[in-house]
Each structure stands twice: as structure tokens, then as C-alpha cells.
Amino acid sequence: MSAGKVVTVTNSGATAINFVSIIASGDYSQTNTCGSSLQPSASCRVTMKFAPSASGVRTGYVTLNDSDATVLQTVNLSGTGTVPTSSLAISPGVASMTFAQTEQYKATLNGKGTSNVNWSVDGIAGGNSSLGTISTAGLYTPPAVAGPHTISAKVINHTSTTASARLVVTNNAGVFTWDNDPAHTGQNLSEIVLNTGNVNSTQFGKLFKLAVDGQVYAQPLYVQGVSIPGQGTHNVLYVVTENDSVYAFDADGLVTTPLWHVSFISPPGITTFPSSAVNCTNIGSQVGITGTPVIDSSQQVLYVVASTDESGTFYQRLHALDLTTGAERLGGPVAISASVSGAGSGSVGGMVSFNPVMESQRAGLALLNGVVYLGWGSYCDNAPFHGWLMGYNSSTLQQVAVLNSTPNGVDGGMWQGGASPAVDGFGDLYLMTGNGTFDASTGGLDYGDTVAKFSTSSGLTVADYFTPYDQLTDMESDGDVGSGGPLLLPDQPGSYTHLLVGAGKEGTIYVVNRDNMGGYNSNNNSQIVQSLTGQLATVFSTPAFWMNNIYYAGDDDYLKQFQLYNSLLSSAAIEEGSAKVGYPGATPVISANLGADGIVWVCNNGDGVQKTAPAILYAYDAANISRQLYNSSQAGTRDQAGLAVKFNLPTVVNGKVYVGTDGEVDVYGLLP
């Protein structure tokens, strides 16, 4: 760690400047005296420190994001990392681990293995309970507290011959739901391994891959420290495929064969839905498991919906699988069925019934107050279909709630580009529906092209909503509002504490007050907090949030960064990524160590329909996304991912990045 360097920031303008954030990137950290605002002619100090993660020249930045949204102020930094020469080396040179793991260190002297060393942790011989302990044979056992440590070895009787390695103990319990959290912020704020200094093609890359039997449309989920019978304790990655399979893998690649594997098909009698049955090839030749599962860590259960063709009879079933074995739990599976009163498309005798071969379970599953919620849209808009939202008791798998978005009309799918229903802290759900009949403003029950808030206190009811003034145009032009999903912002200062951000095929960004969503205004959208047009291409994704920035990646467009200040987005993107994200765009995710080292991760699935080109993983500096840190094509074929599929998003947790593709999950992290 270097001594600090100081930069003085002066407000040379005539009005006060309010700071949105001050963020250091690269192998640098910062502290400052700037506070939340700087008056005219006043100055403050930013002190920067340098802790190189590798040798050589190390560039970095301090980014000042203030109330002038037209430009980000940047201080460019440069330092040189040095490594003392030594005839002693230890491996691994870089490591990360969770509490239940150990790491075996080995020493080599002049290129040959040796045991003639004394080991220490952070300068303490043998370590201790606070730092972790290391045996005389080099076996490190972590403490019960997350954080970085330095493992060192000294040659016995020659203590000037030393070597060190960096290790990080992590403690993210897991990713249990789509997009990291129920509110869809996309954030993992406890990532202390990967940072803006070490995510580059020299230090970061593809570590291994996990083979699966089909396309991975759902986001992989992760649980730390699962005890697998007969196989010990593992950090486990759960992966589902369109071939109706569920896999549990060791997430660290200690073994790359499945810890367990469950298949819901048994050809020739029981298969996945063929594309001919659903008259749609948007997903592929087979439809099995599409929506991202959800995990109840307290019950050790994974909930997943699988579609099966059983000798010409079509089923969708909700399964509850044991995390440790894959066995069915809680009396599952249960076949999904429902009917509601209505005269809408496909109704018979005043009832609209759920048809499993017409309804696509594309949306991720959500878990709220002991109920698993499932949403449906359509296959290629083939009629008749409706938007369905259902709730099942998470302990009994009994259906407890059913809602149809257009019981007296048509369409109104709830698919959101794969997003699950968003969940707030008050027991409400939020979804954005696709094009369909809308008559709620005149007393009807149909909510096509609507951002809706659903109360779950007694079944499912629409508690509030916002519908754009041009809904009819959207419906007639297939302009789904609900082609993307909603982001529920953390509580905001000012007049609007609870905000929602979402966009659809029009590319219009809606900022909605969740406490008063505004309903419908036939003239304009003035009843909501903000309606921002012309800044995005078609959207099939959900935005991400970090440090008062909103990140969007539209269809065949660049990743864009908007400032959030005083409950409003900047009128235009303040920065753009350097590479286009092809069809259908992407949902970004964020890794950060609270307010530092923010990285925006995006998968370019631009060939996700044809499935003939690899997915590309991108990493951008979240403070300023014009700075691309890494992409998986930079190192030739070394980091190449599998063939792209649509709508998938990476999972970033405990120092690794997991990317689902066609036939494999590619795993990235710090190179050995």
C-alpha cells in the first residue's frame, strides 16, 4: 500500500455542486473531505492510495459524479507494482474461499518442492482464529469472518528468503433468485474478490466449464456450503436446461461432473415440448425449463417449473427439489391448472382456463412470505393466450392465488424478458404486462401494456397500476410495455421514496412512484414521475442500479449509464459502453464491495436466435462504463464461452462469474 496522494477539488462555478458519488477504480482507493456538496469557490481534498494487485504499470481513476449530469469528472491515476525477487515461490498465487473450505499451499525453492519453510498469515506465525490458521504443512483453514489475507512462507534458517500470496475469504450466502435480489437491483454488494483492478485479460479469465444437456435460458443459482450426502460440503451451482434437467455442480470446479442430476423426461413416452407443439421456435427445438427457479434456503428447496409432453398430453408441473439430493419434496410435483371467470380469448362457458401448451413459463419464479409466484406469457404470440400469475404455498405446494391479466380480453402476457415478479418490502409484487386488452380505466379487469402492483394480502389483486397513454398504439403494433422487467429502487430521499424504473419495446423509460402509480391518462404520461423517450432501443431487459446510476442494455444497442438524482434520471445517458449488445439486449448485473469496485457485467447474446456464435461476457467499470475492463474475446479462444442463448444473465458470486450457454456453463475468475 502506497502513501496517499492528494488531489484538490475546487468549485469554480457560481452555484453549489452536489456530489452523487466519488469512486476510485483500479488498484486504488480513496477518502475525501468533500461531503455531499461544495459551495462556490470552496475546495475539498481527495486522498488516493495505491495497492497493486500485480506487477507493472497499473492505471486507475477517481470518478466524481455530481449534479451536473452532462459530464463525469475524472482524475487519471498511474502507479507501478513491484514484486521482490526471490528463489522461493508459493502456490496458489491467488485464491478465494468460503468458510467451509480449506486451501493447501505448496512451496518451491529454486523450482523444486520444499517443506523447509515456516508459514504465516498476515505476519503471524501459524495464524490465529481471527486470521485463519495454517499448518506446518501449508494447509490453511479460514476464520469465520470474510476479508483479505496474506499467506507467507520463509525458508527455515534463511529468513530473508520469503514469498507471499494473497487470499480472500468470502461469505456471500448465495444467489437464490433471478437478478440477485427480489427488487431486481442486480446488485451483489459483497464481492470482495473481483474488483476493477484485477478484472482484466491478464489476471482474469475462463477457469473451467460444466457440461449440461441443453440450452441454459435460466440464470444459474448458487448456494454456499451445501452438505451433499456422501460427497461432503460444497458451494453448489444449480443449473436448469431446456432438456428438462436440473443439475447441482461444485461451483468451484473441484469436480466438474454433477453432484446430482435430475431429469423430468423419459423418452419416448415423456419428452420436452417440441417446437412444433407450441408452433414457435423462439426458444429452440425443445421447451423444457425456461423460467429461472427460486430457492428457499430455510427449507433447502429449489422450486422449478418443467414442461413435459406425455404421449401427446401436455403438462407444466411445479417441482420442489431438495438442494442436497434433488429428490422431490413437499408432496411435489403438482400439475399446474387454473380457471377464472371471463369472456376473453379461448373462454368456454364464461370461464378462461389455463392451457399449458399455449402459455410460456418464461418469467423467473419469485418467493414471498411463504408463497412461490409463477408468471406466464405466450409462445410467439400464438392465440389464445393470456397473462397468468399464480401463487403456490411453499410448504404444501397447494395453489393459493390465481390472477389473469385479461380475463375478458386477449393477450397481456407476463414474461418480462425472463424477469421474475419484483418484490418490495411491504408484501407486494410488480409486473409489466405485454400488449393486450386494456379497460381497467373504465372499470374493466383487463391490464394489457401495464405496470401493475399486486397485493398478496388476500390472494392476488391489482392494488395500483400505470398504463401509458399510447397503450392502444402499443397493442396494435406489438409494442409490449412488458418486454422488459421492473427495477424497484432502494428508498430514495426527497418527495418520492419508493420508485420503480422500467421500459419496453418502445424504449421509453418510465419512472413511477410506487406509492401512487398514476393509473391511466389518455393525453400523456404526466401522472408519473418521469417518462424519458429517445434514449434506448427496443428493450427486452431489466435495468440495474448502483450508487445512483441506472444501467440499461437495449436490443442491438450500447450499454448505457444514466444518473439518478432527486428522483429523476438524467435526460440522456451520461456514458455508454464501448461495444454493442446484440439482439435481444441484456440485463446487466453489478458486483461491488458496497460502494467501491463496482463492475457492470453484461452477456452479449447477439446470436442468441441462430445459436451459431459464442456468448461474450463483458465487464465495465460501473463508475464510468466508457471504461471496458474485460471481454471474453480479448484472449483469443482462451476464454471463449459456449454458443449464445437469448435472455441469459451472468451470476457473479464469491469471486466467480457463471455464464449459461447452449450445452455448458462457463466459469470465469482470477487466473491461477
XYZ file of C-alpha atoms in Angstrom:
672
model
C 0.000 0.000 0.000
C 1.435 3.368 -1.020
C 1.346 6.594 0.921
C -1.593 8.756 -0.071
C -1.601 11.253 -2.932
C -3.927 14.237 -2.635
C -5.994 15.979 -5.306
C -7.759 19.240 -4.541
C -11.251 19.685 -5.998
C -12.434 23.281 -6.394
C -15.878 24.540 -7.380
C -15.114 27.380 -9.797
C -18.774 27.903 -10.682
C -21.345 30.287 -9.302
C -23.642 27.694 -7.718
C -23.152 24.799 -5.330
C -22.245 21.400 -6.723
C -23.860 18.343 -5.127
C -21.928 15.101 -5.242
C -23.733 11.946 -6.328
C -20.638 9.802 -5.744
C -16.833 9.836 -5.634
C -15.440 6.453 -6.652
C -11.921 5.082 -7.122
C -11.288 2.398 -9.754
C -8.383 0.076 -10.455
C -5.845 -0.797 -7.760
C -6.732 2.382 -5.919
C -8.884 3.521 -3.003
C -9.935 6.998 -1.927
C -11.088 9.010 1.047
C -12.278 12.591 0.772
C -13.382 15.673 2.670
C -15.935 16.716 0.063
C -19.144 15.763 1.867
C -22.397 15.928 -0.091
C -21.900 19.370 -1.661
C -19.312 22.009 -2.474
C -20.117 25.712 -2.376
C -18.839 28.220 -4.986
C -15.074 28.882 -4.659
C -14.811 26.169 -1.976
C -12.376 23.262 -2.173
C -12.105 19.732 -0.811
C -9.439 17.044 -0.819
C -9.460 13.546 -2.277
C -6.717 11.284 -0.915
C -5.842 8.273 -3.066
C -3.900 5.160 -2.080
C -2.377 2.511 -4.313
C -2.374 -1.236 -3.557
C -1.208 -3.056 -6.700
C -2.726 -6.458 -7.412
C 0.015 -7.298 -9.927
C 3.411 -6.034 -11.030
C 3.979 -3.435 -13.714
C 2.215 -0.197 -14.581
C -1.282 -0.075 -13.086
C -3.721 2.564 -14.318
C -6.749 3.744 -12.401
C -9.212 6.574 -11.925
C -11.152 8.623 -9.454
C -14.579 9.469 -10.872
C -16.600 12.374 -9.486
C -20.288 12.175 -10.348
C -22.057 15.401 -9.420
C -25.305 17.241 -10.026
C -24.070 18.400 -13.423
C -25.194 15.284 -15.275
C -23.611 16.316 -18.566
C -20.106 15.139 -17.676
C -18.242 12.892 -15.239
C -15.118 14.458 -13.715
C -12.136 12.085 -13.827
C -8.690 12.002 -12.223
C -6.340 9.661 -14.094
C -4.013 7.599 -11.893
C -0.902 5.554 -12.585
C 1.420 3.539 -10.376
C 3.918 0.717 -10.698
C 3.568 -2.536 -8.801
C 6.755 -4.376 -7.897
C 7.373 -7.920 -6.721
C 10.551 -8.676 -4.747
C 12.749 -11.259 -6.443
C 13.095 -14.492 -4.533
C 14.172 -18.042 -5.176
C 11.136 -19.126 -3.112
C 7.626 -19.299 -4.575
C 4.301 -20.469 -3.166
C 1.144 -21.553 -4.882
C -1.641 -20.840 -5.439
C -0.624 -17.238 -6.007
C -4.228 -16.043 -5.838
C -7.047 -17.822 -4.032
C -10.515 -17.265 -2.678
C -12.586 -19.472 -0.447
C -15.691 -19.633 1.687
C -15.828 -20.582 5.363
C -16.313 -24.315 4.818
C -13.277 -24.709 2.551
C -9.541 -25.090 3.097
C -6.602 -24.278 0.836
C -3.434 -26.320 0.513
C -0.354 -24.160 -0.088
C 2.869 -25.520 -1.536
C 6.344 -24.000 -1.596
C 9.062 -24.383 -4.201
C 12.683 -23.342 -3.740
C 14.685 -22.839 -6.923
C 11.900 -24.608 -8.801
C 11.789 -27.692 -6.545
C 9.206 -28.539 -3.927
C 10.236 -27.952 -0.345
C 8.811 -28.329 3.151
C 11.675 -26.390 4.711
C 9.555 -23.275 5.351
C 7.649 -21.585 8.134
C 4.161 -20.417 7.259
C 2.384 -17.302 8.490
C -0.885 -15.437 7.991
C -0.710 -11.641 7.865
C 2.692 -11.810 9.536
C 1.554 -14.073 12.400
C 3.341 -17.427 12.516
C 0.733 -20.145 12.037
C -2.035 -17.544 12.028
C -4.784 -17.424 14.631
C -8.550 -17.740 14.982
C -9.131 -14.192 13.698
C -6.935 -14.508 10.625
C -7.243 -18.208 9.914
C -4.659 -20.836 10.719
C -2.039 -22.502 8.561
C -0.383 -25.788 9.471
C 3.308 -26.599 9.194
C 2.381 -28.468 6.010
C 0.743 -25.363 4.500
C -2.940 -26.216 4.977
C -4.898 -23.006 5.539
C -8.213 -23.039 7.433
C -10.171 -19.769 7.217
C -11.663 -17.777 10.091
C -15.397 -17.177 10.434
C -15.026 -13.627 9.124
C -14.743 -12.526 5.492
C -11.759 -10.484 4.332
C -8.362 -10.491 2.582
C -5.223 -12.110 3.992
C -1.587 -12.572 3.033
C -0.104 -16.071 3.237
C 3.676 -16.007 3.585
C 6.470 -18.554 3.733
C 10.065 -18.123 4.939
C 12.848 -20.588 4.405
C 13.940 -22.026 7.755
C 17.382 -20.757 8.795
C 17.315 -18.322 5.875
C 14.527 -15.929 6.819
C 15.401 -13.352 4.173
C 14.162 -15.808 1.518
C 10.412 -15.242 1.507
C 7.345 -15.407 -0.724
C 3.746 -14.276 -0.283
C 0.352 -14.858 -1.832
C -2.981 -13.112 -1.475
C -6.093 -14.937 -0.304
C -9.640 -13.653 0.162
C -12.191 -15.301 2.447
C -15.699 -14.645 1.140
C -19.126 -15.077 2.681
C -21.911 -14.478 0.177
C -24.578 -16.987 1.178
C -25.753 -17.305 -2.395
C -27.866 -16.180 -5.310
C -31.332 -17.586 -4.661
C -33.440 -15.685 -7.186
C -33.332 -14.099 -10.629
C -31.117 -10.981 -10.894
C -29.564 -11.410 -7.434
C -32.338 -9.902 -5.312
C -36.142 -9.719 -5.192
C -36.187 -5.990 -6.091
C -34.176 -6.597 -9.305
C -31.408 -4.136 -8.495
C -28.999 -6.675 -9.974
C -26.542 -5.970 -7.164
C -24.134 -8.224 -5.340
C -22.600 -5.790 -2.837
C -20.404 -8.336 -1.052
C -17.986 -9.191 -3.866
C -14.542 -8.746 -2.318
C -12.520 -10.923 -4.706
C -13.215 -9.418 -8.130
C -12.554 -5.709 -8.490
C -11.802 -3.027 -11.051
C -8.071 -3.649 -10.603
C -7.879 -7.385 -11.233
C -10.654 -7.952 -13.782
C -8.603 -7.771 -16.967
C -7.474 -10.293 -19.554
C -4.117 -10.781 -17.809
C -5.435 -11.630 -14.355
C -8.994 -12.818 -15.101
C -10.378 -15.420 -17.492
C -12.176 -18.697 -18.034
C -11.340 -21.298 -15.410
C -13.453 -24.281 -16.464
C -16.785 -25.298 -17.956
C -19.627 -27.503 -16.779
C -21.307 -29.672 -19.421
C -25.115 -29.883 -19.491
C -27.637 -31.486 -21.834
C -29.374 -28.460 -23.354
C -29.750 -24.716 -23.595
C -29.500 -22.724 -20.354
C -32.091 -19.957 -20.548
C -32.499 -19.608 -16.790
C -29.943 -17.829 -14.622
C -27.719 -20.257 -12.683
C -28.312 -20.061 -8.920
C -25.738 -20.554 -6.143
C -25.774 -21.705 -2.528
C -22.743 -21.662 -0.246
C -21.835 -24.614 1.956
C -24.321 -27.337 0.994
C -23.788 -30.755 2.562
C -24.209 -33.344 -0.200
C -24.767 -36.868 1.192
C -21.655 -38.964 0.723
C -19.801 -36.163 -1.080
C -19.004 -33.617 1.615
C -19.735 -29.912 1.752
C -19.699 -27.852 -1.439
C -20.545 -24.442 -2.750
C -23.194 -25.514 -5.245
C -24.270 -24.092 -8.598
C -27.790 -25.084 -9.684
C -28.411 -25.147 -13.444
C -31.572 -25.994 -15.408
C -31.923 -26.710 -19.118
C -34.489 -26.781 -21.880
C -33.987 -30.548 -21.893
C -35.903 -30.645 -18.584
C -32.814 -31.255 -16.463
C -31.717 -29.844 -13.125
C -28.034 -30.074 -12.189
C -26.125 -29.457 -8.982
C -22.431 -28.744 -9.601
C -19.493 -27.944 -7.376
C -19.292 -24.204 -8.026
C -15.512 -24.085 -7.600
C -14.685 -26.791 -10.123
C -13.222 -29.180 -7.546
C -15.135 -31.755 -9.578
C -16.827 -30.922 -12.879
C -19.206 -33.873 -13.008
C -22.614 -33.255 -11.393
C -23.048 -33.720 -7.667
C -26.555 -34.772 -8.655
C -28.710 -34.575 -11.775
C -32.489 -34.878 -12.136
C -34.305 -35.329 -15.455
C -38.067 -34.928 -15.832
C -38.258 -36.735 -19.171
C -38.147 -40.390 -20.147
C -38.281 -40.760 -23.936
C -40.087 -41.837 -25.959
C -43.186 -41.559 -23.753
C -42.234 -38.403 -21.832
C -40.337 -35.643 -23.617
C -39.997 -31.891 -23.562
C -42.462 -29.768 -25.535
C -41.370 -29.911 -29.189
C -41.336 -26.566 -31.006
C -43.984 -27.950 -33.359
C -46.407 -28.359 -30.438
C -46.094 -24.724 -29.393
C -45.782 -23.524 -33.021
C -42.786 -21.414 -32.079
C -39.007 -21.661 -32.431
C -38.115 -18.564 -30.405
C -36.683 -20.738 -27.651
C -35.485 -23.597 -29.797
C -36.407 -27.087 -30.903
C -37.465 -28.091 -27.393
C -39.081 -26.354 -24.444
C -38.417 -27.786 -21.008
C -37.373 -25.430 -18.210
C -37.214 -21.780 -19.214
C -38.032 -19.637 -16.175
C -35.307 -19.190 -13.555
C -36.067 -21.276 -10.424
C -36.166 -19.793 -6.939
C -34.517 -21.206 -3.811
C -35.875 -21.275 -0.260
C -32.673 -21.568 1.761
C -34.554 -22.083 5.020
C -36.270 -25.211 3.711
C -33.320 -26.237 1.499
C -35.646 -26.431 -1.502
C -35.388 -25.363 -5.138
C -38.708 -24.630 -6.898
C -38.812 -25.103 -10.665
C -41.452 -25.436 -13.393
C -40.915 -28.119 -16.049
C -42.914 -28.689 -19.243
C -43.451 -32.245 -20.487
C -45.181 -33.882 -23.431
C -46.549 -37.196 -22.198
C -47.672 -39.133 -25.250
C -49.447 -36.094 -26.662
C -50.824 -34.726 -23.386
C -49.052 -31.563 -22.257
C -48.245 -30.678 -18.668
C -46.499 -27.977 -16.733
C -45.583 -29.005 -13.201
C -44.188 -27.225 -10.181
C -41.410 -29.247 -8.543
C -39.829 -28.748 -5.121
C -36.379 -30.360 -5.121
C -34.121 -30.996 -2.158
C -30.958 -28.916 -2.531
C -28.791 -31.735 -1.217
C -30.084 -34.643 -3.309
C -32.505 -33.412 -5.995
C -35.270 -35.566 -4.526
C -38.865 -34.343 -4.758
C -40.062 -32.683 -1.557
C -43.287 -31.292 -0.072
C -45.558 -33.678 -1.941
C -44.397 -32.483 -5.343
C -44.646 -32.258 -8.184
C -48.056 -30.685 -8.774
C -49.645 -30.236 -12.177
C -50.473 -26.595 -12.870
C -54.054 -25.756 -13.729
C -56.355 -22.780 -13.181
C -59.601 -21.183 -14.343
C -61.075 -17.724 -13.849
C -64.401 -16.176 -14.764
C -64.285 -14.275 -18.040
C -65.356 -13.956 -21.626
C -61.856 -13.451 -23.004
C -59.997 -15.254 -25.749
C -60.363 -19.036 -25.518
C -63.135 -18.876 -22.909
C -65.726 -21.636 -22.681
C -68.998 -21.172 -20.827
C -67.867 -17.949 -19.182
C -64.579 -19.415 -17.925
C -60.999 -18.903 -19.098
C -58.784 -21.886 -18.375
C -55.011 -22.176 -18.271
C -53.697 -24.087 -21.301
C -50.181 -25.438 -20.685
C -49.292 -25.713 -24.365
C -50.276 -22.093 -25.085
C -48.679 -20.449 -22.059
C -44.900 -19.987 -21.829
C -43.445 -20.054 -18.321
C -40.709 -17.591 -19.277
C -40.684 -15.364 -16.201
C -38.486 -16.320 -13.279
C -40.107 -17.622 -10.110
C -40.412 -15.434 -7.001
C -40.746 -16.315 -3.324
C -42.633 -14.033 -0.928
C -43.994 -14.731 2.554
C -44.231 -18.471 2.100
C -45.708 -18.375 -1.417
C -43.998 -19.211 -4.725
C -45.242 -16.975 -7.560
C -45.170 -18.000 -11.222
C -45.859 -15.913 -14.326
C -46.717 -16.813 -17.918
C -46.777 -15.221 -21.343
C -47.047 -16.851 -24.764
C -45.183 -18.750 -27.434
C -44.672 -16.364 -30.380
C -47.928 -14.529 -29.550
C -49.933 -17.532 -30.728
C -53.563 -17.062 -29.682
C -55.393 -17.728 -27.499
C -53.224 -16.799 -24.540
C -53.315 -14.518 -21.514
C -51.008 -13.304 -18.811
C -51.288 -15.574 -15.779
C -49.901 -15.066 -12.290
C -50.278 -17.862 -9.739
C -49.175 -18.459 -6.175
C -48.385 -21.812 -4.538
C -47.802 -22.408 -0.843
C -44.067 -23.027 -0.476
C -44.570 -25.715 2.191
C -47.504 -27.664 0.753
C -47.436 -26.760 -2.971
C -51.144 -26.018 -2.761
C -52.362 -23.312 -5.111
C -53.371 -20.257 -3.082
C -53.784 -17.489 -5.674
C -54.631 -17.051 -9.374
C -54.876 -13.901 -11.477
C -55.445 -13.476 -15.203
C -54.343 -10.136 -16.689
C -57.006 -10.080 -19.438
C -59.933 -12.321 -18.384
C -62.340 -10.502 -20.716
C -59.843 -9.698 -23.437
C -56.772 -11.027 -25.179
C -53.028 -11.427 -24.578
C -51.384 -9.346 -21.813
C -48.552 -11.813 -21.216
C -46.402 -11.708 -18.070
C -42.968 -12.718 -19.368
C -40.729 -9.611 -18.962
C -37.768 -10.937 -20.922
C -37.289 -13.609 -18.262
C -37.567 -11.357 -15.215
C -39.339 -12.712 -12.168
C -42.056 -10.694 -10.410
C -40.324 -7.935 -8.439
C -40.917 -7.914 -4.690
C -40.962 -4.882 -2.383
C -40.568 -4.750 1.394
C -44.314 -4.476 2.027
C -45.520 -7.761 0.576
C -46.426 -6.510 -2.913
C -45.462 -7.841 -6.344
C -44.764 -5.822 -9.500
C -45.010 -6.992 -13.103
C -45.127 -5.366 -16.517
C -47.594 -6.916 -18.956
C -47.282 -7.285 -22.698
C -49.551 -5.971 -25.418
C -53.186 -6.845 -24.849
C -56.619 -5.547 -23.981
C -56.771 -2.632 -21.551
C -60.022 -1.431 -19.994
C -59.156 -1.021 -16.296
C -59.558 2.763 -16.530
C -63.232 2.312 -17.394
C -63.997 -0.278 -14.728
C -62.816 -3.376 -16.580
C -60.487 -6.158 -15.471
C -58.019 -6.152 -18.368
C -54.486 -4.812 -17.873
C -52.576 -5.136 -21.147
C -49.408 -2.990 -21.543
C -49.436 -2.055 -17.878
C -47.018 -1.716 -14.982
C -49.029 -3.309 -12.178
C -48.714 -3.601 -8.419
C -50.288 -6.722 -6.948
C -51.351 -7.040 -3.337
C -50.734 -10.504 -1.875
C -52.534 -9.974 1.438
C -55.549 -11.961 0.273
C -54.874 -13.943 -2.850
C -53.815 -11.681 -5.738
C -55.430 -8.348 -6.546
C -54.327 -5.326 -8.550
C -53.575 -2.669 -5.922
C -52.369 0.065 -8.289
C -51.113 0.483 -11.831
C -49.659 2.720 -14.531
C -50.601 2.367 -18.197
C -49.002 4.596 -20.871
C -51.283 6.985 -22.745
C -50.397 5.298 -26.079
C -51.384 1.821 -24.893
C -53.704 1.206 -27.830
C -50.906 2.028 -30.270
C -48.597 -0.299 -28.374
C -51.148 -3.084 -28.579
C -51.752 -2.666 -32.284
C -48.030 -2.514 -33.081
C -46.885 -5.344 -30.770
C -45.158 -2.691 -28.635
C -45.109 -4.608 -25.367
C -44.577 -2.476 -22.282
C -43.757 -5.756 -20.550
C -40.977 -6.962 -22.841
C -38.666 -5.952 -20.001
C -38.956 -6.148 -16.229
C -39.228 -3.567 -13.432
C -36.475 -2.402 -11.099
C -37.559 -1.367 -7.599
C -35.124 1.262 -6.389
C -33.866 1.377 -2.814
C -35.599 4.061 -0.759
C -34.826 7.494 -2.193
C -34.531 10.880 -0.479
C -36.980 13.611 -1.418
C -40.610 13.564 -2.470
C -40.725 10.018 -3.881
C -39.365 7.405 -1.512
C -40.450 4.314 -3.438
C -39.664 4.371 -7.151
C -39.887 1.852 -9.980
C -37.968 2.023 -13.267
C -38.958 0.034 -16.349
C -39.048 0.112 -20.149
C -40.445 -1.960 -23.010
C -40.269 -2.327 -26.765
C -40.781 1.396 -27.380
C -37.604 2.107 -25.441
C -39.385 4.678 -23.282
C -38.101 4.668 -19.705
C -40.801 5.054 -17.058
C -40.007 6.266 -13.542
C -43.069 5.518 -11.412
C -43.983 6.383 -7.833
C -44.874 3.015 -6.313
C -46.999 4.710 -3.647
C -49.200 6.350 -6.305
C -48.612 4.809 -9.708
C -50.928 7.153 -11.571
C -53.305 4.850 -13.429
C -54.104 5.910 -16.986
C -54.109 9.355 -18.618
C -55.270 9.339 -22.232
C -53.359 12.528 -23.102
C -49.820 11.906 -21.849
C -47.765 10.293 -19.080
C -47.594 13.372 -16.865
C -49.117 11.478 -13.927
C -45.841 9.600 -13.312
C -42.552 10.938 -12.020
C -40.742 10.786 -15.373
C -41.151 9.460 -18.904
C -37.909 9.516 -20.878
C -38.064 8.886 -24.623
C -35.487 8.523 -27.369
C -32.643 7.212 -25.220
C -32.986 3.446 -25.614
C -33.519 0.997 -28.407
C -36.119 -1.740 -28.019
C -35.886 -3.200 -24.516
C -36.176 -6.877 -23.597
C -34.314 -6.493 -20.331
C -34.317 -5.122 -16.789
C -32.048 -2.278 -15.677
C -29.515 -2.474 -12.847
C -28.779 0.040 -10.081
C -25.611 1.046 -8.221
C -24.513 4.241 -6.481
C -27.312 6.334 -8.011
C -26.668 5.088 -11.516
C -29.106 3.153 -13.693
C -27.702 0.814 -16.360
C -29.653 -0.351 -19.425
C -28.673 -2.539 -22.393
C -31.264 -2.435 -25.178
C -31.601 -4.512 -28.317
C -28.591 -4.049 -30.641
C -27.533 -1.024 -28.612
C -24.725 0.064 -26.323
C -24.832 -0.379 -22.562
C -25.954 2.985 -21.182
C -25.473 4.682 -17.827
C -27.985 7.214 -16.500
C -27.555 9.327 -13.407
C -30.298 9.217 -10.769
C -30.568 12.486 -8.850
C -33.512 13.957 -6.942
C -35.732 11.053 -8.091
C -35.085 11.809 -11.778
C -32.895 10.210 -14.408
C -30.519 12.349 -16.420
C -32.246 13.424 -19.641
C -29.648 11.472 -21.619
C -27.146 8.732 -20.865
C -24.078 10.160 -19.140
C -21.853 7.373 -20.534
C -22.024 4.444 -22.961
C -20.236 1.128 -23.179
C -17.758 0.556 -25.977
C -19.386 -2.479 -27.599
C -22.900 -3.045 -28.896
C -25.055 -5.661 -27.223
C -26.836 -7.573 -29.984
C -30.394 -8.881 -30.068
C -32.188 -9.035 -27.697
C -30.045 -6.792 -25.496
C -29.156 -7.870 -21.984
C -29.942 -7.457 -18.310
C -26.808 -6.071 -16.594
C -25.727 -7.271 -13.162
C -23.497 -5.490 -10.659
C -20.728 -6.775 -8.425
C -19.239 -4.405 -5.861
C -17.795 -4.184 -2.386
C -20.591 -1.939 -1.114
C -19.796 1.479 -2.652
C -16.434 0.522 -4.129
C -15.135 -1.552 -7.030
C -18.407 -1.596 -8.932
C -18.384 -3.709 -12.094
C -21.216 -3.943 -14.604
C -21.372 -7.417 -16.168
C -23.234 -7.976 -19.434
C -23.610 -11.009 -21.683
C -23.762 -10.253 -25.384
C -26.064 -12.918 -26.787
C -26.293 -11.243 -30.176
C -26.538 -14.583 -31.933
C -28.952 -15.989 -29.398
C -31.557 -16.932 -32.016
C -29.318 -18.721 -34.522
C -27.087 -20.124 -31.758
C -24.041 -20.319 -34.024
C -21.696 -17.904 -32.243
C -20.316 -17.795 -28.702
C -21.767 -15.613 -25.985
C -19.418 -12.797 -24.990
C -19.009 -11.730 -21.372
C -18.237 -8.033 -20.845
C -17.110 -6.214 -17.706
C -17.275 -2.421 -17.395
C -16.183 -0.005 -14.688
C -19.506 0.892 -13.058
C -18.274 4.365 -12.100
C -17.884 5.168 -15.801
C -18.894 2.478 -18.279
C -16.903 4.021 -21.111
C -14.031 2.098 -19.474
C -14.250 -1.543 -20.535
C -12.304 -3.745 -18.158
C -12.590 -7.098 -19.932
C -14.379 -9.172 -22.524
C -14.129 -12.891 -23.140
C -12.860 -12.497 -26.708
C -9.740 -10.483 -25.754
C -7.529 -13.510 -25.116
C -8.258 -15.341 -28.354
C -10.045 -18.635 -27.714
C -8.751 -19.000 -24.131
C -11.902 -17.542 -22.577
C -14.424 -18.415 -25.278
C -17.886 -19.246 -23.973
C -20.411 -21.693 -25.374
C -22.953 -20.807 -28.040
C -25.214 -17.932 -27.049
C -28.833 -18.258 -25.984
C -31.344 -15.452 -25.508
C -32.025 -13.503 -22.320
C -29.485 -15.179 -20.069
C -27.591 -13.129 -17.500
C -24.416 -13.970 -15.602
C -24.251 -14.926 -11.951
C -21.405 -13.224 -10.059
C -20.693 -14.506 -6.561
C -17.718 -15.278 -4.301
C -15.065 -14.479 -6.880
C -16.518 -16.293 -9.882
C -18.767 -15.477 -12.827
C -21.116 -18.139 -14.233
C -22.475 -17.847 -17.783
C -25.148 -20.225 -19.069
C -24.972 -21.085 -22.773
C -26.012 -23.843 -25.162
C -24.786 -27.094 -23.633
C -22.484 -25.682 -20.968
C -21.945 -23.222 -18.153
C -18.698 -21.290 -18.471
C -16.985 -20.271 -15.241
C -14.701 -17.231 -15.005
C -12.499 -15.956 -12.211
C -8.978 -14.883 -11.274
C -6.429 -16.957 -13.160
C -4.161 -19.223 -11.063
